Short mmCIF file of C-alpha atoms in Angstrom, two decimals:
data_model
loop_
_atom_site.label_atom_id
_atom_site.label_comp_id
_atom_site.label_asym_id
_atom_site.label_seq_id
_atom_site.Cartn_x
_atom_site.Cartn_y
_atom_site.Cartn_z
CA UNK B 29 33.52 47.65 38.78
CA UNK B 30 31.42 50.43 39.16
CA UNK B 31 32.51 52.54 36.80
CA UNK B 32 32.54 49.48 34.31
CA UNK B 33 35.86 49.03 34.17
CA UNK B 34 36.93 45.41 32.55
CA UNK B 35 37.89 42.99 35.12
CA UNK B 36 41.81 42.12 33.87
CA UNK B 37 44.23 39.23 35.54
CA UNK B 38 47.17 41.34 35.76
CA UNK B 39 49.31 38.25 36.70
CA UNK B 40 51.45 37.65 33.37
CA UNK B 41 53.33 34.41 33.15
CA UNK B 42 56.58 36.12 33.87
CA UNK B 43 55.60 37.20 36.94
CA UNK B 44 53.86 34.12 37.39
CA UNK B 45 57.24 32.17 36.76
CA UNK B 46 59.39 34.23 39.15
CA UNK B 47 57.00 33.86 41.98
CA UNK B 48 57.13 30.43 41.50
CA UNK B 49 60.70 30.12 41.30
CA UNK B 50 61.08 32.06 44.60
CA UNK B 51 59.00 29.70 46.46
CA UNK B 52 61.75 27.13 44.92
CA UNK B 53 64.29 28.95 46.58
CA UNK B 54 62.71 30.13 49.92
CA UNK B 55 62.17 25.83 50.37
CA UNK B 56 66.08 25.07 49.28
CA UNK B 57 68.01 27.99 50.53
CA UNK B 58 66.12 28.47 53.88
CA UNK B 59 65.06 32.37 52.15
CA UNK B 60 62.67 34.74 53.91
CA UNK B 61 60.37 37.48 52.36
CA UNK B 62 62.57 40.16 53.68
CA UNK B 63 65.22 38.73 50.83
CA UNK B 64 63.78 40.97 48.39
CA UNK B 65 60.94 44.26 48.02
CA UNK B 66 60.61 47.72 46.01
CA UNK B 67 58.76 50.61 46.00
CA UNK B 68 58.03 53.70 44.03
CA UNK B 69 57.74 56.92 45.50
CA UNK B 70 57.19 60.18 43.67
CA UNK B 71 56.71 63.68 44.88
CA UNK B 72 55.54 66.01 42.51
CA UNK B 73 55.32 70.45 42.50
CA UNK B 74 52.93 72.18 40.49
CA UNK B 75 52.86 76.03 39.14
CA UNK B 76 50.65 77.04 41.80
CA UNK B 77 53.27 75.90 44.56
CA UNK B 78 50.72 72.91 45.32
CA UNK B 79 52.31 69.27 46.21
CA UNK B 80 51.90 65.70 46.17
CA UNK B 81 54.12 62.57 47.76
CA UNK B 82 52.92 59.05 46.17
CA UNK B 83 53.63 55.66 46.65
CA UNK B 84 52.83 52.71 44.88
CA UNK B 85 54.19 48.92 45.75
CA UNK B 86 53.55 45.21 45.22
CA UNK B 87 54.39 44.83 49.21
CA UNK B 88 56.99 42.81 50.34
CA UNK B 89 57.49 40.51 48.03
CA UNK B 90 56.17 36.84 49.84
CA UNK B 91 55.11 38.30 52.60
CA UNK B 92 52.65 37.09 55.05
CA UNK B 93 49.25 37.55 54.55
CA UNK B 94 47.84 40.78 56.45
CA UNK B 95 51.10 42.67 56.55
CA UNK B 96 51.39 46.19 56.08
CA UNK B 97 54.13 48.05 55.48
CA UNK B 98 55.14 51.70 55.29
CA UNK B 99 53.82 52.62 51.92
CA UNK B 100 50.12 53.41 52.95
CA UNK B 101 51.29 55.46 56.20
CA UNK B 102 51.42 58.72 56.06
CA UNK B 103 54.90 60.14 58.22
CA UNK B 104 55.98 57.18 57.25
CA UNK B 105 56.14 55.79 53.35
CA UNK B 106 54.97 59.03 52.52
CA UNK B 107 54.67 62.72 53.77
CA UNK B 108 54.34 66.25 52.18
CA UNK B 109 53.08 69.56 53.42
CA UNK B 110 52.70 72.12 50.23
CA UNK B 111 54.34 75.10 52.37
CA UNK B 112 57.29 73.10 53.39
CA UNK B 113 58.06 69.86 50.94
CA UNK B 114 57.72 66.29 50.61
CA UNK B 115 59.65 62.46 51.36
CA UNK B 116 58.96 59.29 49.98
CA UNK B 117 60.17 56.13 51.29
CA UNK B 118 61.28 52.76 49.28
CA UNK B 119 63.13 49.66 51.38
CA UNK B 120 62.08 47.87 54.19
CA UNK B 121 58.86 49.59 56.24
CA UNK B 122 59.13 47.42 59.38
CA UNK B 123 62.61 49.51 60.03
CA UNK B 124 61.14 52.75 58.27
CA UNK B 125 58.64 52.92 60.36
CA UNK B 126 59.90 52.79 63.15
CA UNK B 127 61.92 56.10 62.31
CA UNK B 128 58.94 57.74 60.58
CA UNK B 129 61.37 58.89 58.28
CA UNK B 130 59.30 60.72 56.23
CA UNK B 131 57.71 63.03 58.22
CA UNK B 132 61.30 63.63 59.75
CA UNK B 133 62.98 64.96 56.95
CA UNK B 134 60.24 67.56 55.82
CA UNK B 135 59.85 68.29 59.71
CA UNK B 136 63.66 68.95 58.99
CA UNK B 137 63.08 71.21 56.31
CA UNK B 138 60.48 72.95 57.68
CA UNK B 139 63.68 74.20 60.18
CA UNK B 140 65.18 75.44 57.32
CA UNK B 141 67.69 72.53 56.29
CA UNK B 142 68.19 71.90 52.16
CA UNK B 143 66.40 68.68 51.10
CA UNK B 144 69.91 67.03 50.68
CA UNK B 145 70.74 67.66 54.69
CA UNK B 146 67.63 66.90 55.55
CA UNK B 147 67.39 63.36 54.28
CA UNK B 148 71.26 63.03 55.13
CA UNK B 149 70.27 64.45 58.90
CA UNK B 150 67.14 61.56 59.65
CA UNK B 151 68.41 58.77 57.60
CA UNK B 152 72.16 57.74 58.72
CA UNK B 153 72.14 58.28 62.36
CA UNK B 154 68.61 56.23 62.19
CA UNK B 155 70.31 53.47 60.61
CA UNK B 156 73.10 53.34 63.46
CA UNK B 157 70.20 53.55 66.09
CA UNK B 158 68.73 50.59 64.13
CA UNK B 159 71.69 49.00 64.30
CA UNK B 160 72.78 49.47 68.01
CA UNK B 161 69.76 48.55 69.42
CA UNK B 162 69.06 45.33 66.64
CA UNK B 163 72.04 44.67 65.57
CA UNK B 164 71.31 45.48 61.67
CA UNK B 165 68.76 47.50 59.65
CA UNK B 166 66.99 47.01 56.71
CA UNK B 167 67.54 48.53 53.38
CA UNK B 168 66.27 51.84 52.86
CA UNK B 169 65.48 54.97 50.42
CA UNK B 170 63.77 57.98 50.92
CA UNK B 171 63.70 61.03 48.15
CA UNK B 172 62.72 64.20 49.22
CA UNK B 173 62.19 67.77 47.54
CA UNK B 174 61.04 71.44 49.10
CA UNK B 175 58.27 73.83 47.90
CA UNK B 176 61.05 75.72 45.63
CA UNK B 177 61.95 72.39 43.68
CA UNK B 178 65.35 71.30 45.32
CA UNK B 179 65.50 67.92 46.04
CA UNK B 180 67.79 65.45 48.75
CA UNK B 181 68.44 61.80 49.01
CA UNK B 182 69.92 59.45 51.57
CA UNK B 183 70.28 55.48 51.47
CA UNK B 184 71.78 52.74 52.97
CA UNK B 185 72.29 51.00 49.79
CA UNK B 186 72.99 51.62 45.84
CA UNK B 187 69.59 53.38 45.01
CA UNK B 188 68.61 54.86 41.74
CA UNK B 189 65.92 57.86 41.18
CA UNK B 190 65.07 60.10 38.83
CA UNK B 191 64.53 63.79 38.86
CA UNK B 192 63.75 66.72 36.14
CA UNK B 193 61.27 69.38 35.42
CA UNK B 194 60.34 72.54 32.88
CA UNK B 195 63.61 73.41 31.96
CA UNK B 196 65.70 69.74 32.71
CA UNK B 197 64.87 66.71 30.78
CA UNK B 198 64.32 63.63 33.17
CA UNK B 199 67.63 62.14 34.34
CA UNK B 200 68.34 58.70 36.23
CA UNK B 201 71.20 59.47 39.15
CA UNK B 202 72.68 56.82 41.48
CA UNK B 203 73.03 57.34 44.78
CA UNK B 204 75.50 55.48 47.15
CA UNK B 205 76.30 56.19 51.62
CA UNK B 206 78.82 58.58 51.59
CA UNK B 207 81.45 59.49 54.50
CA UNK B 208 81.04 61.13 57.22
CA UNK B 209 76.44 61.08 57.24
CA UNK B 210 76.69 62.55 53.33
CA UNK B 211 75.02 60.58 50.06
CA UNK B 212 77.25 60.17 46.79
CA UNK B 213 75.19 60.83 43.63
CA UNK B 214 76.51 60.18 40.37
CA UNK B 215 74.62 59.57 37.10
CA UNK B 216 74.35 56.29 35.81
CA UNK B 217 76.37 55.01 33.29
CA UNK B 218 75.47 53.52 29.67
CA UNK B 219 76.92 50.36 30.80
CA UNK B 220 74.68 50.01 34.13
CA UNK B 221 72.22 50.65 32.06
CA UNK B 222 72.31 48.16 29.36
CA UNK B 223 73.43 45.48 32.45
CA UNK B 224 69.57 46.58 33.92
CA UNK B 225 67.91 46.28 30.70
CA UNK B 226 69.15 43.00 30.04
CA UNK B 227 68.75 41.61 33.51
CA UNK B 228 65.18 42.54 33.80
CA UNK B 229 64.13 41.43 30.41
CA UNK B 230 65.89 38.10 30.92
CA UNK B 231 64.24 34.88 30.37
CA UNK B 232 62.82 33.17 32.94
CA UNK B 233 63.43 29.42 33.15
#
């Protein structure tokens, strides 16, 4: 507004329908808000060795008014340090930060672990801590990359992300939990593909 910017309802009727289909279902199928969230988390290394970790999310979707998650911590949805690298964190921040997971894995990398370990090393024994003390854990992300460009991931669930740079055009990879406290990666197929397209651009009764 003070910059003049126009003053824009950003709610389209898409959005507008799901939302109100989801209150259909939280009142029929006994649903909570932790029954669905995303976030986007990007870290980012420039020619002059400088870097960046960003987040951006719509919050849990249905949550309750005056919760905040992991997204705007820093250690937690989010952490970088330009001489070591960065993590980013998607999934559920009640259980993220309770890990700090972020600031873990570049604390791990600043001891000389690859992204890749590092993000193996603080995610899955986190989960089974999660899970001895609560009995479950949430669903949970985190990307990671160090100051020379090499990158890591570690989930709990089937998470796509999307890497590239100078020389690689951007690709979309899928990871999956691997054996043993290791992440599987593949890239995506054509098929999962065109099964994403045409789930998020179906109509919305």
């Amino acid at each position: 507004m003070q910059n003049n910017f126009e003053i824009v309802n950003m709610l389209t009727l898409r959005a507008k329908k799901i939302w109100l289909n989801r209150l259909a279902e939280m009142r029929e199928k006994n649903l909570n808000p932790y029954d669905g969230h995303d976030t986007v988390g990007a870290i980012t290394l420039d020619k002059q060795g400088s870097m960046a970790a960003a987040t951006s999310t719509s919050g849990l979707f249905m949550k309750k008014a005056g919760r905040i998650g992991d997204s705007p911590l820093s250690g937690s949805g989010f952490y970088v340090d330009s001489e070591i690298g960065g993590a980013a964190a998607t999934g559920l921040g009640e259980d993220i930060m309770k890990g700090c997971l972020s600031y873990e894995i570049v604390r791990l990398m600043g001891e000389g672990k690859s992204p890749q370990q590092a993000c193996d090393q603080a995610v899955y024994p986190f989960i089974e801590k999660l899970k001895k003390r609560y009995g479950k854990a949430g669903e949970f992300s985190l990307v990671a990359m160090n100051h020379n460009g090499e990158w890591g991931v570690a989930t709990n669930v089937e998470f796509t992300f999307s890497v590239g740079n100078e020389t690689k055009a951007p690709r979309i990879l899928m990871a999956n939990p691997g054996p043993d406290h290791t992440t599987s990666i593949a890239p995506i197929t054509q098929e999962w593909l065109d099964a994403y397209e045409k789930r998020i651009k179906a109509p919305i009764n």
